[in-house]
């Protein structure tokens, strides 16, 4: 565009602005004159309404611009309570070795005083290449194929201010069948003082969730957009602006970088022939180094409480998973114990219907034992109400139970040799197994005796003959009857 044309456009713009200002002023004066001409009472009323609107506007503006409190980091249990839970699990025979060694690692790093940084992100975003650029001489393996890094490895480097830091390369997330490796990567991200989240463009939904998960721990977090060499300056600017807006202040810094990596292209030579060239791209990681240096400037000791909080929060989740598995195994043992008693009870009936009396007491015992295991308090009335509903279910489902039991007798001929009444005994095994499993699942999920939810599960389980369930029940029946 020529200079003269630009001047003309600028002059037109200024004239339009001046005209707009004058028109606004004129309109304002006209309104003021009309306002002054109004009767005094109306003037006061209108004035009050305007003042209210203005005050409302100012209040909304002040609320909008208020300084936001930083989000409180994820709450973690204190260490003694966690150790208590681990001790209880170990006493109950659960394997807590890995969880204990996590606590050991927490102490080891704290006493070592070294600064730890984790480079985290999806596969193939260039994490290993970045570590190669940050730590000269680091023997990292990078490849265009996703899932190259299979383990956590630390590389000793030096921050721009000369302090030593250890940078962790971890497996990438979002790899098909890479759940175990992803878990490993997440655990290392929790163990670090600061995390670099690497992506290679705008964030996908999953990446956004990962970033928020990291942000929730309140540790220094940099969003590093790698492979910037693919974009021109305008695109880099647009992506950075967009990421700053869409990441909602979760990362402490958003930086563009080019970790390097290998580039391949074909070059035409002077004699007209071509040759394939492979060479290393020049890394550009200055922005990331500046951001990291600023964020970890307080030093390892100052960043330790947030790191410890993150590790304990992670350990809390892992401990809860072991506790859940342990309780599920205990529940299964309880269900088997009661199903075995029900089988014996069915065969020991001395008069028609007495088995029902025996089994009613057993069923109440099963409900109480499971509620106790899951720490749910139940009253006699609740137990009776549940059993009443269970009896109704069995009455309407008798034909299903008997059909399943009949099939089991045919499928496992050994049962038939145990004599009369086995059909009846097997039916009770099925009933108690279904009731116990339905109740255990409901208690684990809802932490209360939810009659409706348990009833629904029970109806499903009564006719469920998948897997080797019938075989297990057949074995239980014959074992119980032989040991009688
Ligand atoms: N264009 C470009 N490619 C890069 C850059 N950094 C890495 N790459 C390429 O990206 C691919 C993946 O690099 P890696 O370093 O193995 O990625 P990673 O995130 O460690 O991958 P996983 O270990 O599988 O999780 C390789 O082909 C690299 O050459 C970069 O700055 N620009
Ligand atoms: Mg890698």
XYZ file of C-alpha atoms and ligand atoms in Angstrom, residues 128 141 149 169, ligand 2:
5
model
C 13.109 -37.269 24.638
C 16.339 -42.406 22.236
C 10.469 -44.319 25.699
C 12.260 -38.582 30.564
Mg 10.491 -40.471 24.444
